[in-house]
mmCIF file of C-alpha atoms in Angstrom:
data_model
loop_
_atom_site.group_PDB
_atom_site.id
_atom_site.type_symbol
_atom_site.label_atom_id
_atom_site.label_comp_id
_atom_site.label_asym_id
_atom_site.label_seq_id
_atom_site.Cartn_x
_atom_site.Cartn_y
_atom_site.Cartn_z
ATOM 1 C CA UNK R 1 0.000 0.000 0.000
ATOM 2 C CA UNK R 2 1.194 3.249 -0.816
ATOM 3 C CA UNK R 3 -0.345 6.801 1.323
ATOM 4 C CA UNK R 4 0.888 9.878 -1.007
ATOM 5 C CA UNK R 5 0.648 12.452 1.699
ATOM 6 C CA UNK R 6 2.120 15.179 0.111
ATOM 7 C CA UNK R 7 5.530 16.832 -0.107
ATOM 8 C CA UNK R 8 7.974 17.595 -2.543
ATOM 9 C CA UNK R 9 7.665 14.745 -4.124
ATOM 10 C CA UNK R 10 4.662 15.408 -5.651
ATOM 11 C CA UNK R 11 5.138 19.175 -6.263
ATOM 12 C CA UNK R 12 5.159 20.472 -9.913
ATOM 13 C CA UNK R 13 7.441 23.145 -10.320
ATOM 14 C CA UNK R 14 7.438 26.598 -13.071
ATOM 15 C CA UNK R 15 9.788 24.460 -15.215
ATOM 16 C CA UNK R 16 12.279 21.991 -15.092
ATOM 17 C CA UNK R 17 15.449 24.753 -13.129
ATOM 18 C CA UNK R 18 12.795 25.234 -10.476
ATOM 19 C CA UNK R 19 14.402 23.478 -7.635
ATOM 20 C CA UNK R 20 13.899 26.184 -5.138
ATOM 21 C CA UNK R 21 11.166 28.299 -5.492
ATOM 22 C CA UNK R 22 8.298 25.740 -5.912
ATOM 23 C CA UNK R 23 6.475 25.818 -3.325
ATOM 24 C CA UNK R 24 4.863 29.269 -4.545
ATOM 25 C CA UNK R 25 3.132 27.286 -7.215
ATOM 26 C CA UNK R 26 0.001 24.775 -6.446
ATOM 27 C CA UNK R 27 0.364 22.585 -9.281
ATOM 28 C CA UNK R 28 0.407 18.968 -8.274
ATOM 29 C CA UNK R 29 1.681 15.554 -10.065
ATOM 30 C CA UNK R 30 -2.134 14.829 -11.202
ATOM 31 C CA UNK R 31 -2.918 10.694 -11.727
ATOM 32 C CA UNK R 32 -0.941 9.380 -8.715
ATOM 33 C CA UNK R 33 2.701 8.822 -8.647
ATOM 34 C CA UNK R 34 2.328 5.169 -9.775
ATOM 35 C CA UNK R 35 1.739 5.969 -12.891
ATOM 36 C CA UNK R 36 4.849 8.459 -13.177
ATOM 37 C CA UNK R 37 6.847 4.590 -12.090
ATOM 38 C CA UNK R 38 5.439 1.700 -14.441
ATOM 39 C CA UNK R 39 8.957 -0.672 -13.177
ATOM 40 C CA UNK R 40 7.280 -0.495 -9.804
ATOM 41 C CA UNK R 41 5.186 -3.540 -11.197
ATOM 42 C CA UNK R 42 8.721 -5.700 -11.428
ATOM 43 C CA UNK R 43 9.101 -5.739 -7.834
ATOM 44 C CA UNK R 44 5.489 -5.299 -6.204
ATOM 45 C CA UNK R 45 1.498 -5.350 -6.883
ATOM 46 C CA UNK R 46 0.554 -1.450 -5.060
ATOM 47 C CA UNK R 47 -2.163 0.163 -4.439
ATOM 48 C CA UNK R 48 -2.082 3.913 -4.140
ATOM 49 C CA UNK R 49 -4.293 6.029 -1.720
ATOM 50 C CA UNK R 50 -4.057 9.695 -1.318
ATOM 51 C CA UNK R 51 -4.197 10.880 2.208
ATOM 52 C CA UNK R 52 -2.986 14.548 1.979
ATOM 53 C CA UNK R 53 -1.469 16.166 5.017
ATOM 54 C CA UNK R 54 -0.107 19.457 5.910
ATOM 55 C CA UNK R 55 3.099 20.416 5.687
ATOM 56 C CA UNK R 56 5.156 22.964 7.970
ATOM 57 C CA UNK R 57 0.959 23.160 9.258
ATOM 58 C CA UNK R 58 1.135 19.333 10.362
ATOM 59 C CA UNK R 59 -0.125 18.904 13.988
ATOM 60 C CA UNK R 60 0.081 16.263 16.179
ATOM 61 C CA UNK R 61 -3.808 15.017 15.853
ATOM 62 C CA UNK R 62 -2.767 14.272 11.944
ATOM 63 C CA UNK R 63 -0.156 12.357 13.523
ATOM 64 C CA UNK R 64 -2.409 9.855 15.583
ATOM 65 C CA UNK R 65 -5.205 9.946 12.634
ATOM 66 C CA UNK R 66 -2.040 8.825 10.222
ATOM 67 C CA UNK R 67 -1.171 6.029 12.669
ATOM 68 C CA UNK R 68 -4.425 4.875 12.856
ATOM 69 C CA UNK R 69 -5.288 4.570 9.086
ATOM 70 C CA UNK R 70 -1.502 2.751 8.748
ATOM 71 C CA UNK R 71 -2.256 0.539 11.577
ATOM 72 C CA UNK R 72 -5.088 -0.297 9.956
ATOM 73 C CA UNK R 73 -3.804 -1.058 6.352
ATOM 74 C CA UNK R 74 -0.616 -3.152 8.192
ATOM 75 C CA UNK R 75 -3.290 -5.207 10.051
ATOM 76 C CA UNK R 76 -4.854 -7.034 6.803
ATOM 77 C CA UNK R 77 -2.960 -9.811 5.541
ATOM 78 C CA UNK R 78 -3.269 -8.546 2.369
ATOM 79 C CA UNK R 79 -0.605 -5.774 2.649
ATOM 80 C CA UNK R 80 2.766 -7.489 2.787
ATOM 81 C CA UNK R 81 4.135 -3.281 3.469
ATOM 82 C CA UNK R 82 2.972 0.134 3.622
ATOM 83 C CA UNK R 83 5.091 3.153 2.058
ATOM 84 C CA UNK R 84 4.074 6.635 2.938
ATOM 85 C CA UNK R 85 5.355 9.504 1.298
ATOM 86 C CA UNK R 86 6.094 13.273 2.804
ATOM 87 C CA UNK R 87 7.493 16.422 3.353
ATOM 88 C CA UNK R 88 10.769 16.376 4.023
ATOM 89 C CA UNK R 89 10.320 19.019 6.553
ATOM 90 C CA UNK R 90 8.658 17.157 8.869
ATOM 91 C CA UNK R 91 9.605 13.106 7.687
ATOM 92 C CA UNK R 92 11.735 12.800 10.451
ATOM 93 C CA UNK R 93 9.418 13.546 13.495
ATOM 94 C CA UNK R 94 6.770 11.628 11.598
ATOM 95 C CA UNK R 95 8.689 8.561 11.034
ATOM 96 C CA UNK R 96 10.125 8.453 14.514
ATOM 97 C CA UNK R 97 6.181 8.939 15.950
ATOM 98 C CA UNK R 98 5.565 6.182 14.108
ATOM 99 C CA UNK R 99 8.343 4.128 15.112
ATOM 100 C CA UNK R 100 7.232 4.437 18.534
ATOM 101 C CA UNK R 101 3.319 3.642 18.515
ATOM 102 C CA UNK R 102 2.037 1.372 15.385
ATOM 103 C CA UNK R 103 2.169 -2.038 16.417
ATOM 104 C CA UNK R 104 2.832 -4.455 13.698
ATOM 105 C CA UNK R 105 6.041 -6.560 11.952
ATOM 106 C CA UNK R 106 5.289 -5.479 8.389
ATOM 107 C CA UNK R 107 7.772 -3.104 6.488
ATOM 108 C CA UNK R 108 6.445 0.764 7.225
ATOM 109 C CA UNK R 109 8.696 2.930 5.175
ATOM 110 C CA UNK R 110 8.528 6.667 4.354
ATOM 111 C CA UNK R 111 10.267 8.421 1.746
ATOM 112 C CA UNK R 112 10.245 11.596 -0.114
ATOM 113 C CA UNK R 113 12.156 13.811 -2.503
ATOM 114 C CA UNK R 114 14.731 16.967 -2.516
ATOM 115 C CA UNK R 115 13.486 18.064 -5.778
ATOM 116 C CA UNK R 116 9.721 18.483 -7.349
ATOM 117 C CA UNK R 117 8.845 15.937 -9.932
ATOM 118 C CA UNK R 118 9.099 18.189 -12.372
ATOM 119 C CA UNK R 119 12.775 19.103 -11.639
ATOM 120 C CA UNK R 120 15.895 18.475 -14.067
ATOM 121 C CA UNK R 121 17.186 15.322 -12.626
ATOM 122 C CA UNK R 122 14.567 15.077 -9.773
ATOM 123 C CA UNK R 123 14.961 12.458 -7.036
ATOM 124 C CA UNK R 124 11.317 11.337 -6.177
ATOM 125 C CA UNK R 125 10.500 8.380 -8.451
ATOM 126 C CA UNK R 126 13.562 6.554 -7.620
ATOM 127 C CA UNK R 127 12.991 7.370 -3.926
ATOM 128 C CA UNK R 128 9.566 5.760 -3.841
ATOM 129 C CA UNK R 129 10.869 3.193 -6.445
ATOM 130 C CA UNK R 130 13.507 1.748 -3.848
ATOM 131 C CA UNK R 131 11.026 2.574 -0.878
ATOM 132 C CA UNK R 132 8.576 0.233 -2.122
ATOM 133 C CA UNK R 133 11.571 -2.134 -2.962
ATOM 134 C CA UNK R 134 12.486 -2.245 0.844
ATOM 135 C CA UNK R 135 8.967 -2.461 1.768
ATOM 136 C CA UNK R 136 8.648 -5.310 -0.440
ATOM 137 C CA UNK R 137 11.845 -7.260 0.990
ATOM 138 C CA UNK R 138 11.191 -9.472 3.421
ATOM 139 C CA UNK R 139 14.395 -8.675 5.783
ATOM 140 C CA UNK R 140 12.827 -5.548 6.202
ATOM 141 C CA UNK R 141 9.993 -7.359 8.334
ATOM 142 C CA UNK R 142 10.346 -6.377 12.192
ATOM 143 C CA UNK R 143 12.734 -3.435 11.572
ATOM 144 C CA UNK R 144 10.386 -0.861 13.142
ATOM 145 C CA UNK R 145 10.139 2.144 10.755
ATOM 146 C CA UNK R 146 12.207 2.742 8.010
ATOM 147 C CA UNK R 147 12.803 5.911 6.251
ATOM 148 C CA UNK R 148 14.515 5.365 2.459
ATOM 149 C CA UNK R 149 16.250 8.417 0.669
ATOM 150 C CA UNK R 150 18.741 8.664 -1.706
ATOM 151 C CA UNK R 151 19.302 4.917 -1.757
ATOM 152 C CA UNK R 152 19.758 4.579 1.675
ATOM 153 C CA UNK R 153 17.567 2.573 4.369
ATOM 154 C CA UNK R 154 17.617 4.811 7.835
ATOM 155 C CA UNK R 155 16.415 3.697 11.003
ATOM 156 C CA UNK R 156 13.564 6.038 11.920
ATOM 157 C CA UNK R 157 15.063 6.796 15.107
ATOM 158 C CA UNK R 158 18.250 7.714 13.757
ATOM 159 C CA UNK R 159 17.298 9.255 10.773
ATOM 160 C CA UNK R 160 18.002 13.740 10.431
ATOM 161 C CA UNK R 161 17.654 16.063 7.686
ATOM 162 C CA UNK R 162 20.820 17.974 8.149
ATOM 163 C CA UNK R 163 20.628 19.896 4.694
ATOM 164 C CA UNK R 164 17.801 22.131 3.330
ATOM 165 C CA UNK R 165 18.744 21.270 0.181
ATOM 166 C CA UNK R 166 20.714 18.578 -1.035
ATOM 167 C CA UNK R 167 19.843 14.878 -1.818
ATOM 168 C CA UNK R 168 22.232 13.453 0.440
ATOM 169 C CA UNK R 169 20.197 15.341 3.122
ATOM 170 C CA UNK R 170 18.943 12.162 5.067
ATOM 171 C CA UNK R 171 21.858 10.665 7.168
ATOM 172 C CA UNK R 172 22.030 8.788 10.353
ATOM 173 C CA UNK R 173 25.127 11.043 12.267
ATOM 174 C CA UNK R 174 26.785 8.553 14.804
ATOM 175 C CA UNK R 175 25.369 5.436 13.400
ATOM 176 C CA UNK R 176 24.961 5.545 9.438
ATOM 177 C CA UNK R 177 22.515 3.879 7.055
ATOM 178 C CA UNK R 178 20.479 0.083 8.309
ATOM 179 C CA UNK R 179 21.546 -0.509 4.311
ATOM 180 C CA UNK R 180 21.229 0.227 0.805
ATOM 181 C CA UNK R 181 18.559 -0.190 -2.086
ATOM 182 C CA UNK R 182 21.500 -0.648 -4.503
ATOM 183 C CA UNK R 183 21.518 -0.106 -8.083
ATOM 184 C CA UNK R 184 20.759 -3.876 -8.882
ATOM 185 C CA UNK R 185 17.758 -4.018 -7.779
ATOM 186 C CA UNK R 186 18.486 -5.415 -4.673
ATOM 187 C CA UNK R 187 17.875 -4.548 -0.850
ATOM 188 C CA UNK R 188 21.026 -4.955 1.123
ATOM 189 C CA UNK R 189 20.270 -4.717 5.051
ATOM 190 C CA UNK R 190 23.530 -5.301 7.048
ATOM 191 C CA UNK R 191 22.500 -3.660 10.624
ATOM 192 C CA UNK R 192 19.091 -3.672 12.237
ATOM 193 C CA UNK R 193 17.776 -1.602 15.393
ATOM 194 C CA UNK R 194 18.849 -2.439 18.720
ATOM 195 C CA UNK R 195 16.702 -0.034 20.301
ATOM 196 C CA UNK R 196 13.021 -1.124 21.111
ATOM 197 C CA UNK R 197 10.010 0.179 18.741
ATOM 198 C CA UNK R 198 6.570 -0.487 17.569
ATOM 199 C CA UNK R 199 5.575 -3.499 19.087
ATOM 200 C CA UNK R 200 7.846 -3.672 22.014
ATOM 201 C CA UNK R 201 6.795 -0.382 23.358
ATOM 202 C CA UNK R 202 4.153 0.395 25.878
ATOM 203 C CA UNK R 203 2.107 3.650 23.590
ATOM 204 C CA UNK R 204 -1.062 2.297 22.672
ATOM 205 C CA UNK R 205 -2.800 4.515 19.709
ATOM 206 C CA UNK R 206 -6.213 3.520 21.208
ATOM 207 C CA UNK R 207 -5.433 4.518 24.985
ATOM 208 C CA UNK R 208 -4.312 8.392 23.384
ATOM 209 C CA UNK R 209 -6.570 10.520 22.218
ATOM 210 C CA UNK R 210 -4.630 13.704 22.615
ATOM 211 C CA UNK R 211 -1.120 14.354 22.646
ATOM 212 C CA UNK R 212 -0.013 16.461 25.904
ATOM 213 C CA UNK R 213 1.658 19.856 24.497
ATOM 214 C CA UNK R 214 5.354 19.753 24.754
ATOM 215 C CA UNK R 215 7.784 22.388 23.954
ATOM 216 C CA UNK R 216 11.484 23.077 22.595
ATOM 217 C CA UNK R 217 13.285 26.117 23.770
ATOM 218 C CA UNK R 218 16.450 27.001 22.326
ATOM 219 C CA UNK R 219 19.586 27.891 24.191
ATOM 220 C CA UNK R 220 21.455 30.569 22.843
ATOM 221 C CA UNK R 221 24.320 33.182 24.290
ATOM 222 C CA UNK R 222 22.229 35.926 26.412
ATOM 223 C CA UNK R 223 19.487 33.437 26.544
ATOM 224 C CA UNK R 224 16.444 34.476 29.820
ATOM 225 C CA UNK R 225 13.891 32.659 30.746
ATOM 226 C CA UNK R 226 11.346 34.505 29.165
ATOM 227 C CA UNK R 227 10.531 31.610 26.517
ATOM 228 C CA UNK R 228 10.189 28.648 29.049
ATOM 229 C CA UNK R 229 7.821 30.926 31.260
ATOM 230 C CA UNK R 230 5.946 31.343 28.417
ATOM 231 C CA UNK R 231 5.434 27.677 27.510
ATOM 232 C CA UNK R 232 4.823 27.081 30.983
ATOM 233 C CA UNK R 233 1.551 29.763 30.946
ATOM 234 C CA UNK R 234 0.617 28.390 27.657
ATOM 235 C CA UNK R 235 -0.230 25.049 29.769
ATOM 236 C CA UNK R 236 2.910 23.054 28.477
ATOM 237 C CA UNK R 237 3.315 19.518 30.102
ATOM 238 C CA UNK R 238 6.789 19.091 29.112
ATOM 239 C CA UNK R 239 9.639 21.285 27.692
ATOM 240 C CA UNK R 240 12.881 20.069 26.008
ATOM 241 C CA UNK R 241 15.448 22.409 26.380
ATOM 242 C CA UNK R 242 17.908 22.385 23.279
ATOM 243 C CA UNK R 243 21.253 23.262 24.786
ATOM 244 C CA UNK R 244 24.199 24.316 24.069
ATOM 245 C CA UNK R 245 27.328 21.766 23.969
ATOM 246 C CA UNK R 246 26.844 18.399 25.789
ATOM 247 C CA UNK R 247 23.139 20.065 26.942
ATOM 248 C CA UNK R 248 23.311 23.428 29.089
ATOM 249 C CA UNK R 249 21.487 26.555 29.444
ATOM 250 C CA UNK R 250 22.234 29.982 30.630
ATOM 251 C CA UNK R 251 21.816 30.251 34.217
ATOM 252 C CA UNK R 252 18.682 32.246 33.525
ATOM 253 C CA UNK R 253 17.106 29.451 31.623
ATOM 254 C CA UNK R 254 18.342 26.413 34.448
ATOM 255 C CA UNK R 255 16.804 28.412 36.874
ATOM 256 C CA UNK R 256 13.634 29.009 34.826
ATOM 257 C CA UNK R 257 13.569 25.481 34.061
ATOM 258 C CA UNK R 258 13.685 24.080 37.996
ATOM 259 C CA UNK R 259 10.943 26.262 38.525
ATOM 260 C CA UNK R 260 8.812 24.568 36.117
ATOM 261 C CA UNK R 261 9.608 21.602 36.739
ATOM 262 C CA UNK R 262 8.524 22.702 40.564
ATOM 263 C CA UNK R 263 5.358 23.371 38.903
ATOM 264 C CA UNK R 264 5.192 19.856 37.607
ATOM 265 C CA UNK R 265 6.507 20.581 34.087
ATOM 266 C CA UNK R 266 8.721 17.517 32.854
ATOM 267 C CA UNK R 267 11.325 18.588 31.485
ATOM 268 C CA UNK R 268 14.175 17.010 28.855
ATOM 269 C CA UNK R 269 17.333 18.234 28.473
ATOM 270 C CA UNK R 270 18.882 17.824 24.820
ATOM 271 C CA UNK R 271 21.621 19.190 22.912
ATOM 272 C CA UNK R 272 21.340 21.624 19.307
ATOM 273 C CA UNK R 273 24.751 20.132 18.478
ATOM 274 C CA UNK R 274 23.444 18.041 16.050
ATOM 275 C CA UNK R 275 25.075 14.098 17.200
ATOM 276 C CA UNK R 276 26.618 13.120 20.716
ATOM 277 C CA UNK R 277 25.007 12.053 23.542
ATOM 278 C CA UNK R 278 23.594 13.987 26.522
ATOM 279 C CA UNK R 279 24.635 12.420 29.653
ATOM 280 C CA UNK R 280 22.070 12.238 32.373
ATOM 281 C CA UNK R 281 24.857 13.751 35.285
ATOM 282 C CA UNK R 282 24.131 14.329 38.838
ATOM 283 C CA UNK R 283 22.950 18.011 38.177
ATOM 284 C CA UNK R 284 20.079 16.492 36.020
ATOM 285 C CA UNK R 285 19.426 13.961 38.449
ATOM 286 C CA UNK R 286 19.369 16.522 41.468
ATOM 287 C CA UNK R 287 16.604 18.534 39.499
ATOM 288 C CA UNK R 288 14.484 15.599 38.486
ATOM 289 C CA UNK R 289 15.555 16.242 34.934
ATOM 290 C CA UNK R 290 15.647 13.912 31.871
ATOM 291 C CA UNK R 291 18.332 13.363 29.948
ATOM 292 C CA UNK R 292 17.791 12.713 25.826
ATOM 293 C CA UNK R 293 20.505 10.937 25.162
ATOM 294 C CA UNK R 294 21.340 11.060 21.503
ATOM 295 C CA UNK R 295 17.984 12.307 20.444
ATOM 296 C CA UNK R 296 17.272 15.318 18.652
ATOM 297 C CA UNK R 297 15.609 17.945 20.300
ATOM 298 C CA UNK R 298 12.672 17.403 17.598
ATOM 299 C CA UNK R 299 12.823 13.609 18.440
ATOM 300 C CA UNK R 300 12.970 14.705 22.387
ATOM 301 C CA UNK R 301 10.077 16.144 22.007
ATOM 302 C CA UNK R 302 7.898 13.223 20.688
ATOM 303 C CA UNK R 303 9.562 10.800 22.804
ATOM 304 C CA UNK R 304 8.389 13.084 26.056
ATOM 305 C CA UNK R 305 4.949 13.844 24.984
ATOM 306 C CA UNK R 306 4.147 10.159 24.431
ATOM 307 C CA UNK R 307 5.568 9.132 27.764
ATOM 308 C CA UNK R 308 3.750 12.048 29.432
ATOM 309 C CA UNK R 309 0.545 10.052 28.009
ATOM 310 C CA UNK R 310 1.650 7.014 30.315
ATOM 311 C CA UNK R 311 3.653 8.476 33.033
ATOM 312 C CA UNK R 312 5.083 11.861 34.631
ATOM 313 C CA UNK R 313 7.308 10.223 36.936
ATOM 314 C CA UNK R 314 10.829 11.748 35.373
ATOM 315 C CA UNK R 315 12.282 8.281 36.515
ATOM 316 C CA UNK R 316 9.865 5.776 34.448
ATOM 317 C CA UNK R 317 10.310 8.839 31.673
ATOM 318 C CA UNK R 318 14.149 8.005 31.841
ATOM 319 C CA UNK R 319 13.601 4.698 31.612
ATOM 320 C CA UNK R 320 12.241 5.200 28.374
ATOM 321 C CA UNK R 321 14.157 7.732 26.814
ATOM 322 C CA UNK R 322 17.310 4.668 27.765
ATOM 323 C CA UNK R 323 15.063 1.872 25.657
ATOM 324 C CA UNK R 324 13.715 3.705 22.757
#
């Protein structure tokens, strides 16, 4: 099954040297994207559903309604895997949302594209040609989600857009790709996910009806706490604080931060630095802080907001932020 929910990849630009600028138009890949691909047939029988979704205006109830339709689709035995295709503004969270609640074994993989389908040398049908590929391949089974971009298979957990605008912009820092769709038509899969996901985890998409709201607040030099005061008025549950280095603040924003968390705010501490590891020390411990690890702040945030759904003991929050 494949869910075209929008994105890039679908996009139609002025003319072919519009790689940048194409969002300004409206103009949309009309008859499916299927039909763009007739070697999909070679590797898989799919059936195409659109399911459009905002972009940059995606909110986290389109999240659980998404989960819900794919749960749904993975759950006949029918569907052998499901490929979803996106933004690639806001794949990333998506994937790793989904990585965390669906609950099945089949192949879930997302893709997208760098460049609208009507772009010199565009990237989008070979995306969702290899995507479907890897959905297709049985050693894909029980990976959790997979996101597939320029030929490479990335763990949803692991998987970052660190460029705004080249094809290589999907990458895995610290860890690297699961695999490669490679160029004979083959999926190679060398690694697989040791951290837990979809069925092994304890978010249930029928026991959440809401998502809690959760914050990010950036640290910067000069940096108050005028921002996390705010998100604590605006009835916040949980902020993750993007800090600077291995996941500080100013003093202005630790100090607003332990009074929200006195207020029963949970709070997350992450880093902006883009890979590493923040390390859950005895100053984060002291304050009843979480630590999130090697997540981005983005990731953080969907990690915190499910847990706050089960739990907001910062302990059992740790807990999971150390398994998934």
């Amino acid at each position: 099954m494949l869910l075209q929910t929008g994105g890039t990849i679908d996009h139609l630009g002025r003319d072919r040297l519009d790689l940048a600028f194409y969002t300004d138009t409206t103009t949309r890949v009309e008859g499916g994207l299927l039909a763009r691909i007739p070697e999909v047939a070679r590797f898989a029988d799919v059936v195409e559903r659109s399911l459009p979704l905002r972009g940059q205006a995606l909110r986290p109830a389109d999240w659980l309604a998404l989960a819900r339709d794919v749960a749904a689709i993975a759950a006949s035995s029918e569907v052998a895997g499901v490929v979803i295709t996106r933004g690639t503004n806001t794949l990333e969270e998506t994937a790793y949302f989904l990585h965390l609640v669906l609950k099945t074994e089949r192949p879930v993989v997302l893709t997208a594209a760098m460049r609208p389908a009507s772009a010199l040398s565009g990237d989008g049908d070979l995306n969702l040609l290899n995507a479907i590929r890897v959905a297709a391949a049985p050693q894909a089974a029980g990976k959790g989600v997979l996101v597939v971009m320029n030929d490479a298979i990335l763990s949803a957990r692991e998987a970052l857009k660190t460029s705004t605008a080249r094809l290589q912009a999907f990458q895995a820092p610290g860890y690297g790709p699961l695999g490669y769709a490679d160029p004979d038509g083959t999926v190679q899969l060398a690694h697989a996910p040791l951290r837990a996901h979809t069925t092994a985890t304890e978010f249930d998409l029928a026991r959440i009806p809401t998502l809690p709201r959760v914050d990010v607040v950036l640290s910067y030099v000069g940096a108050d706490g005028t921002h996390i005061e705010a998100s604590v008025a605006a009835g916040a549950r949980g902020i993750v604080s993007a800090g600077m280095g291995t996941g500080r603040g100013t003093a202005e924003e630790e100090a607003a931060l332990e009074r929200a968390r006195a207020a029963g705010v949970a709070i997350c501490q992450a880093s902006r630095a883009g890979s590493g590891r923040v390390m859950r020390g005895p100053w984060l411990v002291r304050r009843g802080f979480v630590a999130a690890g090697d997540l981005a702040p983005w990731q953080a945030r969907v990690l915190l907001a499910l847990a706050l759904t089960v739990t907001d003991d910062a302990e059992r929050i740790q807990a999971m932020f150390d398994r998934y």
